[in-house]
Amino acid sequence: MTRCGAERALTIVAALAMLTVAPASAQNQRDVTHPCNRACLTRVVDTYVAGLLANDPARLPLAPGARLTLNDDVVSAGRLFWDQAASVQARIDIANPRLGDTGTQTVITNADGSQFIYAFRLKVKDGRITEVEAMLIRNVAEGGLFDLKTLQRPNPNFTTPIRAAEQDSYYDLIAAAEGYWRAFNTNGTPEYRPAAFWPHVPRLENGFKTTDVAMQGNPPTSAAEQFDAGFHAGRNIWDLRYPVVDEEYGVVMSVARFGLKTGVKPNRPAQAAERLVAEFFAVRKGQIFDIQAVMVNRDEKLPSAWSPDYGPTRGGWAPIACNRACLTGVIDAYYQALLANNPAALPQAAKARITLNGRQSPLAATFWPAARAVRWRFDAVNERLGDTGTQVVITNDDGSETMEIVRLKVAGGAITEMEIVRCNKGDAGEQWWGPEQLDPKPSAFLTLSIPPAERDSYYGLVAVADGYFRAFQTNGTPDYHRADLQPDTRRFENGAQFTGNIRNGVYTTAQDGFDRGRFVGRNLWDRRYAVVDEERGIVLVILRFGKIDGAQNAASVTSIDRLVAEFFTVKSGKIQEVQAVMMNRPDAEPTGWDTRWYGPGRGGWRSMPTGQ
């Protein structure tokens, strides 16, 4: 684009105010229209680029108080651009219309013929830019590597739509990127876990090819071979973020900081570099297919302007304040207090939030005097976040039983959050009750640790659980995407076993119900991945069950509104066991808990506003 072309492109700003929303009729990936769809977001990016080429940030549709950074430093709008930019080469755009996010990599040709690498991320809400995160690399001294011959044309692996049923999900994409960083952080150690790669994945870093080429006296090696050989041992990747996830194109933009682990001596000069990197991963079927990275030197001691996602901190993972035994002790204290009907015995933080079946409640009101003993229990914990999740069967004085799942958040030795989903016989229908069907003790899948090198990652676990709900929401439609289930996956709902057993002379599987479209019309919303236990391969999901607006249900069960707390045990990326406790609760009644985890709203995806 020339400077004159940029002036013409500025006329699109007026179009932002004329966007309308078309109705969406189905709960799938392709029939949903957003207030600002991909074309709309692309026009915002066009406007940004036009402002860059005109060196006039005043022409950008910036929201009041918009946050702007360049190479991770907070800057004024005037510092985002420079006066020599003349045209754009090889622009790649990705977007997430559901969240109003865009990510762009491009090469800018200057008036003197020189070229810079420029990458930027925008967040758009109500037609205005609320966030700009830009990176500029002008030469090899600024980025360590620099070769723009490979970046003169846009790479179609980052710009080609994928059929809805074949798209990796939001969390599948994040999990693939997270697996790459995990391989970086563990290669050359006993805890090494390979990343998920297609064979001979190309990787460009500031345009410089760093895979399948001879480098520094080493023979050509693939990205996978480099990790397997411990080529990057000692590297620390921290401040991980996944700010733009494009399901339609199968691309995730991940931003991270590079450094060395504490006490490690570099085995080559490049390993000592401290950098900020924005990496675009093209993912197909859960595996990384192509990589284009932009990176700039940045001193480790300088803070990041953006909040990190789940992952290690500078120097490695932060020290754990309350380990598994400590957190389990807090759960013990909860049940001791419950059985004694003595809420004063439980350590609560000031203003601790407590809910019972989605309704806020004082602790005393969640206890009952007839509770006699806990006869069945397992725990999941995340030591790094202070999260716990527990499922129990409680025997009462009259011999009846109560089932519950309780989630605790612990900080400073006290409980700051308590969320209870509790059910007695009849609370969710007679069919959904059977604590006597549970194993005498929780299965090994729920109680045993997994060797570190064999553990699924944090987002790997989330992605598997998310895939289960995606199967729920797309079964019986052309966009159906199967869940990752073991052939013998057992599913228990309020203790009643529905899969992994023989019913009416036929072996029932969890997959079969999805494949037959038995749950068509179901909406699973307000999804939260509340506790993720990597050591045991367990993820606790708390969500709402409802019906898609206007859907005709294939089974009566799919018309019931419910609050559900569901544990998934995951082994090697597949669900082995499901334990759920659920209560009937009208869709119209909110729970008040944070629902910012990615997923559909009540009634389906169409109820999610852009830029939420």
Coordinates of C-alpha atoms in Angstrom, one line a residue:
M1 CA 0.0 0.0 0.0
T2 CA 1.4 3.4 -1.0
R3 CA 0.9 6.6 1.0
C4 CA -1.8 7.7 -1.4
G5 CA -3.5 4.4 -1.0
A6 CA -3.4 4.8 2.7
E7 CA -5.2 8.1 2.5
R8 CA -8.0 6.4 0.5
A9 CA -8.2 3.6 3.0
L10 CA -9.0 6.1 5.8
T11 CA -12.5 6.4 4.4
I12 CA -13.4 3.0 6.0
V13 CA -13.6 4.6 9.5
A14 CA -17.0 5.8 8.8
A15 CA -18.2 2.3 8.0
L16 CA -17.6 1.2 11.6
A17 CA -20.6 3.1 12.8
M18 CA -22.9 1.3 10.2
L19 CA -22.4 -2.3 11.3
T20 CA -25.5 -4.4 12.0
V21 CA -26.1 -7.7 13.7
A22 CA -27.7 -10.5 11.7
P23 CA -29.5 -13.2 13.6
A24 CA -27.8 -16.5 14.3
S25 CA -29.9 -19.6 14.0
A26 CA -27.7 -22.5 15.1
Q27 CA -25.2 -23.4 17.8
N28 CA -22.2 -24.0 15.7
Q29 CA -19.0 -22.3 14.4
R30 CA -20.3 -20.9 11.1
D31 CA -23.8 -19.5 11.6
V32 CA -22.9 -16.8 14.2
T33 CA -22.7 -13.1 13.3
H34 CA -20.9 -10.7 15.6
P35 CA -21.2 -6.9 16.0
C36 CA -17.8 -6.6 14.5
N37 CA -17.0 -9.6 12.3
R38 CA -13.7 -10.6 10.6
A39 CA -14.3 -8.1 7.8
C40 CA -15.1 -5.3 10.3
L41 CA -12.0 -6.1 12.3
T42 CA -9.8 -6.2 9.2
R43 CA -11.1 -2.7 8.3
V44 CA -10.0 -1.5 11.7
V45 CA -6.5 -3.0 11.0
D46 CA -6.6 -1.2 7.6
T47 CA -7.2 2.0 9.4
Y48 CA -4.4 1.4 11.8
V49 CA -2.0 0.6 8.9
A50 CA -3.2 3.7 7.0
G51 CA -2.4 5.8 10.1
L52 CA 1.0 4.2 10.2
L53 CA 1.8 5.0 6.6
A54 CA 0.5 8.6 7.0
N55 CA 2.5 8.9 10.3
D56 CA -0.7 10.3 11.8
P57 CA -1.9 8.4 14.9
A58 CA -4.6 11.0 15.4
R59 CA -6.5 9.3 12.6
L60 CA -6.9 6.1 14.6
P61 CA -10.3 5.3 16.2
L62 CA -8.7 5.1 19.7
A63 CA -11.0 4.8 22.7
P64 CA -10.5 7.2 25.6
G65 CA -7.8 5.7 27.9
A66 CA -6.6 3.2 25.3
R67 CA -3.5 1.4 26.4
L68 CA -0.6 1.5 23.9
T69 CA 2.8 -0.2 24.0
L70 CA 5.8 -0.5 21.7
N71 CA 8.2 -3.3 22.4
D72 CA 6.5 -3.7 25.8
D73 CA 6.9 -0.1 26.9
V74 CA 3.9 2.0 27.5
V75 CA 4.0 4.9 24.9
S76 CA 2.0 7.7 23.6
A77 CA 0.2 7.3 20.3
G78 CA 2.9 9.4 18.5
R79 CA 5.6 6.8 19.3
L80 CA 3.8 3.9 17.7
F81 CA 4.7 5.2 14.2
W82 CA 7.7 6.7 12.3
D83 CA 7.9 9.1 9.4
Q84 CA 9.6 7.0 6.7
A85 CA 7.0 4.2 6.4
A86 CA 5.9 4.1 2.8
S87 CA 4.2 0.7 2.0
V88 CA 3.2 -2.7 3.4
Q89 CA 4.7 -6.0 2.3
A90 CA 3.5 -9.5 3.2
R91 CA 0.8 -8.6 5.7
I92 CA -0.8 -11.5 7.8
D93 CA -3.9 -10.8 9.8
I94 CA -5.6 -13.0 12.3
A95 CA -8.7 -12.2 14.4
N96 CA -11.2 -13.4 17.0
P97 CA -14.5 -11.6 16.3
R98 CA -16.0 -13.0 19.6
L99 CA -13.5 -11.0 21.6
G100 CA -12.7 -8.2 19.3
D101 CA -9.0 -9.2 19.0
T102 CA -6.7 -8.9 16.0
G103 CA -3.0 -9.8 15.4
T104 CA -0.9 -8.7 12.5
Q105 CA 2.6 -9.4 11.2
T106 CA 3.9 -7.4 8.3
V107 CA 7.0 -6.0 6.7
I108 CA 7.1 -2.2 6.2
T109 CA 9.1 -0.7 3.3
N110 CA 10.5 2.7 4.1
A111 CA 11.0 5.7 1.8
D112 CA 14.7 4.9 1.5
G113 CA 14.0 1.3 0.5
S114 CA 15.0 -0.2 3.8
Q115 CA 12.5 -2.6 5.5
F116 CA 11.4 -3.1 9.1
I117 CA 9.4 -5.9 10.7
Y118 CA 6.3 -4.7 12.4
A119 CA 3.8 -6.7 14.4
F120 CA 0.9 -5.5 16.4
R121 CA -2.2 -6.6 18.3
L122 CA -5.4 -4.6 18.6
K123 CA -8.4 -5.0 20.9
V124 CA -11.6 -3.5 19.4
K125 CA -14.8 -2.6 21.3
D126 CA -17.7 -0.6 19.9
G127 CA -15.8 0.3 16.8
R128 CA -12.8 1.8 18.8
I129 CA -9.4 0.5 19.6
T130 CA -8.9 0.0 23.4
E131 CA -5.5 -1.7 23.2
V132 CA -2.5 -1.6 20.9
E133 CA 0.5 -3.8 21.5
A134 CA 3.2 -3.2 18.8
M135 CA 6.7 -4.6 18.1
L136 CA 9.2 -3.0 15.8
I137 CA 12.5 -4.6 14.7
R138 CA 14.7 -2.5 12.4
N139 CA 17.9 -4.6 12.1
V140 CA 19.8 -7.6 13.4
A141 CA 21.2 -5.7 16.3
E142 CA 17.7 -5.1 17.7
G143 CA 16.4 -8.7 17.2
G144 CA 19.4 -11.0 17.1
L145 CA 18.2 -12.5 13.8
F146 CA 17.0 -10.6 10.7
D147 CA 16.4 -11.9 7.2
L148 CA 13.5 -10.3 5.3
K149 CA 13.9 -12.2 2.0
T150 CA 11.6 -14.9 3.4
L151 CA 8.9 -12.4 4.3
Q152 CA 8.1 -10.7 1.0
R153 CA 4.8 -12.6 0.5
P154 CA 2.1 -13.5 3.1
N155 CA 2.2 -17.2 4.2
P156 CA -1.1 -18.9 3.3
N157 CA -0.8 -21.2 6.3
F158 CA -1.8 -18.3 8.4
T159 CA -4.6 -16.9 6.3
T160 CA -6.6 -19.8 5.0
P161 CA -10.0 -20.6 6.5
I162 CA -10.6 -24.1 7.9
R163 CA -13.9 -26.0 7.7
A164 CA -15.9 -25.6 10.9
A165 CA -15.9 -29.3 11.9
E166 CA -12.2 -29.6 11.4
Q167 CA -11.2 -26.5 13.3
D168 CA -9.2 -26.8 16.5
S169 CA -10.9 -25.1 19.4
Y170 CA -9.8 -22.0 21.2
Y171 CA -8.2 -24.0 23.9
D172 CA -6.8 -26.6 21.5
L173 CA -4.9 -23.8 19.9
I174 CA -3.6 -22.4 23.2
A175 CA -2.7 -25.9 24.4
A176 CA -0.5 -26.4 21.2
A177 CA 1.3 -23.1 21.8
E178 CA 1.6 -23.9 25.6
G179 CA 3.1 -27.3 24.7
Y180 CA 5.8 -25.6 22.6
W181 CA 6.8 -23.4 25.5
R182 CA 6.7 -26.4 27.8
A183 CA 9.1 -28.2 25.5
F184 CA 11.4 -25.1 25.6
N185 CA 11.3 -25.1 29.4
T186 CA 11.9 -28.8 29.9
N187 CA 14.1 -29.9 27.0
G188 CA 17.3 -31.4 28.3
T189 CA 15.7 -32.4 31.7
P190 CA 14.1 -35.6 33.0
E191 CA 10.7 -33.8 32.8
Y192 CA 11.0 -33.1 29.1
R193 CA 7.7 -33.3 27.3
P194 CA 7.9 -33.1 23.4
A195 CA 5.8 -30.4 21.7
A196 CA 3.1 -31.5 19.2
F197 CA 4.6 -30.9 15.8
W198 CA 3.8 -31.9 12.2
P199 CA 6.9 -33.4 10.6
H200 CA 9.5 -30.7 9.7
V201 CA 7.6 -27.6 10.8
P202 CA 9.1 -24.5 9.3
R203 CA 10.1 -21.8 11.7
L204 CA 11.0 -18.2 10.8
E205 CA 12.4 -15.8 13.5
N206 CA 12.4 -12.3 12.2
G207 CA 12.4 -14.0 8.8
F208 CA 15.5 -16.0 9.6
K209 CA 14.9 -19.8 9.1
T210 CA 15.9 -21.7 12.2
T211 CA 14.7 -25.2 11.4
D212 CA 16.1 -27.8 8.9
V213 CA 19.1 -25.6 8.1
A214 CA 22.7 -26.0 9.3
M215 CA 23.4 -23.5 12.1
Q216 CA 26.6 -22.8 14.2
G217 CA 28.3 -25.9 13.0
N218 CA 25.3 -28.2 13.7
P219 CA 23.7 -30.2 10.9
P220 CA 20.1 -29.4 9.8
T221 CA 17.6 -30.4 12.4
S222 CA 13.8 -30.0 12.7
A223 CA 12.1 -28.1 15.6
A224 CA 11.2 -31.4 17.2
E225 CA 14.8 -32.8 16.9
Q226 CA 16.2 -29.6 18.5
F227 CA 14.0 -30.1 21.5
D228 CA 14.6 -33.8 21.7
A229 CA 18.4 -33.2 21.6
G230 CA 18.2 -30.6 24.4
F231 CA 19.4 -27.9 22.0
H232 CA 17.6 -25.2 24.0
A233 CA 18.3 -26.5 27.5
G234 CA 18.5 -23.8 30.1
R235 CA 16.2 -21.5 28.4
N236 CA 13.4 -19.9 30.5
I237 CA 10.2 -18.8 28.8
W238 CA 8.1 -16.6 31.0
D239 CA 5.3 -14.0 31.0
L240 CA 3.4 -16.3 28.6
R241 CA 0.3 -14.8 27.0
Y242 CA -2.1 -16.0 24.3
P243 CA -3.8 -12.7 23.3
V244 CA -5.3 -13.6 19.9
V245 CA -6.7 -17.0 19.1
D246 CA -8.2 -17.4 15.6
E247 CA -10.2 -20.7 15.4
E248 CA -11.3 -20.1 11.8
Y249 CA -7.7 -19.9 10.5
G250 CA -6.2 -22.2 13.1
V251 CA -3.7 -19.7 14.4
V252 CA -2.7 -18.5 17.9
M253 CA -0.6 -15.4 18.6
S254 CA 1.5 -16.0 21.7
V255 CA 3.6 -13.4 23.4
A256 CA 6.4 -14.4 25.8
R257 CA 9.7 -13.3 27.3
F258 CA 13.0 -15.2 26.8
G259 CA 15.7 -15.5 29.3
L260 CA 18.0 -18.0 31.1
K261 CA 17.0 -20.1 34.1
T262 CA 18.6 -19.0 37.3
G263 CA 22.2 -20.2 37.6
V264 CA 22.4 -21.6 34.1
K265 CA 25.4 -20.8 31.9
P266 CA 24.7 -20.4 28.2
N267 CA 26.2 -23.1 26.0
R268 CA 26.3 -20.6 23.0
P269 CA 26.1 -16.8 22.9
A270 CA 22.6 -16.6 21.4
Q271 CA 21.2 -18.5 24.4
A272 CA 22.1 -15.6 26.7
A273 CA 19.9 -13.1 24.8
E274 CA 17.0 -11.6 26.6
R275 CA 14.1 -11.0 24.3
L276 CA 10.4 -10.3 23.9
V277 CA 8.8 -12.5 21.3
A278 CA 5.5 -12.6 19.5
E279 CA 5.0 -16.0 17.9
F280 CA 2.3 -17.0 15.4
F281 CA 1.6 -20.7 15.5
A282 CA -0.5 -22.3 12.7
V283 CA -2.1 -25.4 14.2
R284 CA -3.8 -28.3 12.4
K285 CA -5.4 -31.2 14.2
G286 CA -3.9 -30.2 17.5
Q287 CA -0.3 -30.1 16.2
I288 CA 1.9 -27.1 15.2
F289 CA 2.1 -26.8 11.4
D290 CA 4.0 -23.6 10.9
I291 CA 5.7 -20.9 13.0
Q292 CA 6.5 -17.2 12.3
A293 CA 8.0 -15.3 15.1
V294 CA 8.9 -11.6 15.7
M295 CA 11.4 -10.9 18.4
V296 CA 13.2 -7.9 19.9
N297 CA 15.9 -7.6 22.5
R298 CA 14.5 -6.6 25.9
D299 CA 16.3 -6.6 29.3
E300 CA 14.9 -9.2 31.6
K301 CA 14.8 -6.7 34.5
L302 CA 12.3 -4.5 32.6
P303 CA 8.7 -5.4 33.5
S304 CA 6.1 -6.3 31.0
A305 CA 3.3 -3.8 30.4
W306 CA 0.7 -6.6 30.1
S307 CA -0.5 -9.2 32.6
P308 CA 0.8 -12.8 32.0
D309 CA -1.3 -15.8 31.6
Y310 CA -0.8 -19.1 33.4
G311 CA 2.9 -20.1 33.3
P312 CA 6.3 -19.6 34.9
T313 CA 7.6 -16.3 36.1
R314 CA 11.0 -14.8 35.5
G315 CA 13.6 -17.3 36.8
G316 CA 11.0 -20.2 36.7
W317 CA 7.9 -21.1 38.5
A318 CA 7.1 -19.0 41.6
P319 CA 7.5 -20.7 45.0
I320 CA 4.5 -22.6 46.2
A321 CA 3.0 -21.0 49.3
C322 CA 0.6 -23.9 50.2
N323 CA 1.5 -27.3 48.6
R324 CA -0.8 -30.3 48.1
A325 CA -0.6 -31.5 51.7
C326 CA -1.3 -28.0 52.9
L327 CA -4.3 -27.5 50.6
T328 CA -5.6 -31.0 51.4
G329 CA -5.4 -30.0 55.1
V330 CA -7.7 -27.0 54.4
I331 CA -10.2 -29.4 52.8
D332 CA -9.9 -31.7 55.8
A333 CA -10.7 -28.7 58.0
Y334 CA -13.8 -27.9 55.9
Y335 CA -15.3 -31.4 56.4
Q336 CA -14.3 -31.5 60.1
A337 CA -16.2 -28.2 60.6
L338 CA -19.2 -29.5 58.5
L339 CA -19.5 -32.8 60.4
A340 CA -19.2 -30.9 63.7
N341 CA -21.8 -28.3 62.4
N342 CA -19.3 -25.7 63.6
P343 CA -18.7 -23.0 60.9
A344 CA -16.5 -21.0 63.4
A345 CA -13.9 -23.7 63.2
L346 CA -13.1 -23.0 59.5
P347 CA -10.5 -20.4 58.6
Q348 CA -12.2 -17.8 56.4
A349 CA -10.7 -14.7 55.0
A350 CA -12.5 -11.4 55.5
K351 CA -15.2 -11.0 52.9
A352 CA -14.9 -14.6 51.7
R353 CA -17.5 -15.4 49.1
I354 CA -19.6 -18.5 49.6
T355 CA -22.3 -19.9 47.3
L356 CA -24.5 -23.0 47.6
N357 CA -25.9 -24.2 44.3
G358 CA -25.2 -20.8 42.8
R359 CA -26.8 -18.7 45.6
Q360 CA -24.7 -16.6 48.0
S361 CA -24.9 -17.8 51.5
P362 CA -23.3 -17.5 54.9
L363 CA -21.2 -20.5 55.8
A364 CA -23.6 -21.5 58.7
A365 CA -26.5 -21.8 56.3
T366 CA -24.5 -24.3 54.1
F367 CA -24.1 -26.8 57.1
W368 CA -26.7 -29.2 58.4
P369 CA -26.8 -31.0 61.8
A370 CA -27.6 -34.5 60.4
A371 CA -24.3 -34.9 58.5
R372 CA -22.6 -37.8 60.1
A373 CA -19.6 -39.0 58.0
V374 CA -17.8 -38.6 54.7
R375 CA -17.8 -42.1 53.2
W376 CA -16.3 -41.3 49.7
R377 CA -14.0 -38.5 48.7
F378 CA -11.3 -37.4 46.3
D379 CA -9.5 -34.1 45.9
A380 CA -7.9 -32.2 43.0
V381 CA -5.6 -29.2 43.7
N382 CA -3.6 -26.6 41.9
E383 CA -0.7 -25.7 44.3
R384 CA 0.3 -22.7 42.1
L385 CA -3.1 -21.0 42.2
G386 CA -4.3 -22.1 45.7
D387 CA -7.3 -23.9 44.1
T388 CA -9.0 -27.1 45.3
G389 CA -11.9 -29.2 44.2
T390 CA -13.4 -32.1 46.1
Q391 CA -16.2 -34.5 45.5
V392 CA -17.8 -36.4 48.4
V393 CA -20.6 -38.6 49.4
I394 CA -21.9 -37.8 52.9
T395 CA -23.9 -40.2 55.1
N396 CA -26.6 -38.6 57.2
D397 CA -28.0 -39.7 60.5
D398 CA -31.1 -41.3 58.9
G399 CA -29.0 -43.3 56.5
S400 CA -29.7 -41.0 53.5
E401 CA -26.8 -39.7 51.4
T402 CA -25.8 -36.3 50.2
M403 CA -23.4 -35.6 47.3
E404 CA -21.5 -32.5 46.8
I405 CA -18.6 -30.9 45.0
V406 CA -16.9 -28.1 46.8
R407 CA -14.3 -25.6 45.3
L408 CA -12.1 -23.7 47.6
K409 CA -9.6 -20.9 46.9
V410 CA -6.9 -20.5 49.6
A411 CA -4.6 -17.5 50.1
G412 CA -2.6 -16.7 53.2
G413 CA -3.8 -19.8 55.0
A414 CA -7.5 -18.8 54.8
I415 CA -10.4 -19.6 52.4
T416 CA -11.2 -16.6 50.2
E417 CA -13.8 -18.4 48.0
M418 CA -16.1 -21.4 48.6
E419 CA -18.4 -22.8 45.9
I420 CA -20.6 -25.7 46.7
V421 CA -22.8 -27.7 44.3
R422 CA -24.9 -30.1 46.5
C423 CA -27.5 -32.7 45.6
N424 CA -29.8 -35.0 47.5
K425 CA -32.0 -37.7 46.1
G426 CA -34.7 -36.2 43.9
D427 CA -33.0 -32.8 43.4
A428 CA -32.2 -33.6 39.8
G429 CA -34.7 -36.3 39.0
E430 CA -34.9 -39.9 40.1
Q431 CA -32.9 -41.2 37.1
W432 CA -29.9 -39.0 38.1
W433 CA -29.2 -40.5 41.5
G434 CA -27.0 -43.5 42.4
P435 CA -24.1 -42.9 44.9
E436 CA -24.3 -46.6 45.7
Q437 CA -23.1 -47.2 42.1
L438 CA -19.7 -45.6 42.8
D439 CA -16.6 -47.7 43.4
P440 CA -16.1 -48.5 47.1
K441 CA -13.2 -46.1 46.9
P442 CA -12.4 -43.5 44.2
S443 CA -10.6 -45.0 41.3
A444 CA -6.8 -44.7 40.8
F445 CA -7.5 -42.2 38.0
L446 CA -8.8 -39.8 40.6
T447 CA -6.2 -40.4 43.3
L448 CA -2.7 -41.2 41.8
S449 CA 0.0 -38.9 40.6
I450 CA 1.3 -39.1 37.0
P451 CA 5.1 -38.9 36.3
P452 CA 6.0 -35.4 35.3
A453 CA 7.1 -36.2 31.8
E454 CA 3.8 -37.9 31.1
R455 CA 1.5 -35.2 32.4
D456 CA -0.9 -33.2 30.2
S457 CA -0.3 -29.5 30.6
Y458 CA -2.6 -26.9 32.2
Y459 CA -4.3 -25.9 28.9
G460 CA -3.9 -29.4 27.5
L461 CA -6.3 -30.5 30.3
V462 CA -8.6 -27.5 29.7
A463 CA -8.7 -28.3 26.0
V464 CA -9.8 -31.9 26.5
A465 CA -12.6 -30.8 28.8
D466 CA -13.6 -28.1 26.4
G467 CA -13.7 -30.6 23.6
Y468 CA -16.2 -32.7 25.5
F469 CA -18.6 -29.7 25.7
R470 CA -17.9 -28.9 22.0
A471 CA -19.1 -32.4 21.2
F472 CA -22.2 -31.7 23.3
Q473 CA -22.9 -28.5 21.4
T474 CA -22.2 -29.7 17.9
N475 CA -23.5 -33.3 18.0
G476 CA -26.2 -33.9 15.5
T477 CA -25.0 -31.0 13.2
P478 CA -22.7 -30.8 10.2
D479 CA -20.1 -29.1 12.5
Y480 CA -19.9 -32.1 14.9
H481 CA -16.4 -32.5 16.4
R482 CA -15.8 -35.6 18.4
A483 CA -14.6 -35.5 22.0
D484 CA -11.3 -37.0 23.1
L485 CA -12.6 -40.0 25.0
Q486 CA -11.1 -43.4 25.9
P487 CA -13.2 -46.3 24.6
D488 CA -14.1 -47.3 28.1
T489 CA -14.6 -43.8 29.6
R490 CA -16.9 -44.1 32.6
R491 CA -19.3 -41.3 33.3
F492 CA -21.1 -40.9 36.6
E493 CA -23.8 -38.2 37.2
N494 CA -24.8 -37.8 40.9
G495 CA -23.3 -41.2 41.3
A496 CA -25.4 -43.0 38.6
Q497 CA -23.1 -44.7 36.0
F498 CA -24.3 -43.9 32.5
T499 CA -21.3 -45.1 30.3
G500 CA -18.5 -47.6 30.5
N501 CA -21.0 -50.3 31.6
I502 CA -23.5 -52.7 30.2
R503 CA -27.1 -51.5 29.9
N504 CA -29.9 -53.6 28.5
G505 CA -27.3 -56.1 27.3
V506 CA -25.3 -53.6 25.3
Y507 CA -21.9 -52.0 26.3
T508 CA -22.5 -48.2 26.5
T509 CA -19.8 -45.7 25.6
A510 CA -19.6 -42.0 26.1
Q511 CA -18.8 -41.5 22.4
D512 CA -21.8 -43.3 21.2
G513 CA -24.3 -40.8 22.6
F514 CA -22.5 -37.9 20.8
D515 CA -22.1 -39.8 17.6
R516 CA -25.8 -40.6 17.5
G517 CA -26.7 -36.9 18.1
R518 CA -28.6 -37.7 21.3
F519 CA -27.9 -34.4 22.9
V520 CA -28.7 -32.1 19.9
G521 CA -29.9 -28.7 21.0
R522 CA -27.9 -28.6 24.3
N523 CA -26.1 -25.4 25.3
L524 CA -23.3 -25.6 27.8
W525 CA -22.6 -22.1 29.0
D526 CA -21.0 -20.1 31.8
R527 CA -18.2 -22.6 31.5
R528 CA -15.4 -22.3 34.0
Y529 CA -12.3 -24.5 34.3
A530 CA -12.1 -23.8 38.0
V531 CA -9.4 -26.3 39.2
V532 CA -6.8 -27.8 36.9
D533 CA -4.6 -30.4 38.6
E534 CA -1.7 -31.3 36.3
E535 CA -0.1 -33.8 38.7
R536 CA -3.2 -36.0 38.7
G537 CA -4.6 -35.1 35.3
I538 CA -7.9 -33.8 36.6
V539 CA -9.9 -30.7 35.6
L540 CA -13.0 -29.4 37.4
V541 CA -15.4 -27.6 35.2
I542 CA -18.4 -25.7 36.6
L543 CA -21.0 -24.7 34.1
R544 CA -24.7 -24.2 33.3
F545 CA -26.8 -26.6 31.2
G546 CA -29.5 -25.1 29.1
K547 CA -31.3 -25.2 25.8
I548 CA -30.3 -23.4 22.6
D549 CA -32.9 -20.8 21.8
G550 CA -35.5 -22.2 19.5
A551 CA -34.0 -25.7 19.4
Q552 CA -36.2 -28.8 19.2
N553 CA -34.7 -31.3 21.7
A554 CA -33.9 -34.9 20.8
A555 CA -34.2 -36.1 24.4
S556 CA -36.1 -34.8 27.4
V557 CA -32.9 -34.5 29.4
T558 CA -31.6 -31.7 27.1
S559 CA -34.5 -29.4 28.0
I560 CA -33.6 -29.3 31.7
D561 CA -31.8 -26.3 33.1
R562 CA -29.0 -27.3 35.4
L563 CA -26.0 -26.1 37.4
V564 CA -23.2 -28.8 37.0
A565 CA -19.8 -29.4 38.5
E566 CA -17.9 -32.0 36.5
F567 CA -14.5 -33.6 37.1
F568 CA -12.6 -35.0 34.1
T569 CA -9.7 -37.3 34.6
V570 CA -7.4 -37.1 31.6
K571 CA -4.7 -39.5 30.6
S572 CA -2.5 -38.9 27.5
G573 CA -4.9 -36.3 26.2
K574 CA -8.1 -38.5 26.5
I575 CA -10.9 -38.5 29.1
Q576 CA -10.8 -41.7 31.2
E577 CA -13.5 -40.9 33.8
V578 CA -16.2 -38.3 34.4
Q579 CA -17.7 -37.5 37.8
A580 CA -20.4 -34.9 38.0
V581 CA -22.8 -33.5 40.6
M582 CA -25.7 -31.5 39.2
M583 CA -28.7 -29.6 40.4
N584 CA -31.7 -28.2 38.6
R585 CA -31.5 -24.4 38.3
P586 CA -33.3 -22.1 36.0
D587 CA -31.2 -20.5 33.3
A588 CA -32.4 -17.0 34.3
E589 CA -30.8 -17.2 37.7
P590 CA -27.1 -16.1 37.6
T591 CA -24.5 -17.4 40.0
G592 CA -22.3 -14.3 40.2
W593 CA -19.1 -16.2 39.6
D594 CA -16.6 -14.9 37.0
T595 CA -17.5 -16.2 33.5
R596 CA -14.7 -14.8 31.5
W597 CA -13.4 -18.2 30.5
Y598 CA -14.0 -18.6 26.8
G599 CA -17.2 -20.2 25.8
P600 CA -20.8 -19.5 24.7
G601 CA -23.3 -17.4 26.6
R602 CA -26.8 -18.3 27.6
G603 CA -28.6 -19.2 24.4
G604 CA -25.4 -19.9 22.5
W605 CA -22.5 -18.1 20.9
R606 CA -24.6 -15.4 19.5
S607 CA -25.3 -13.9 22.9
M608 CA -21.6 -13.0 23.3
P609 CA -20.8 -9.4 22.5
T610 CA -17.6 -8.5 20.7
G611 CA -15.0 -7.1 23.1
Q612 CA -16.5 -8.5 26.2

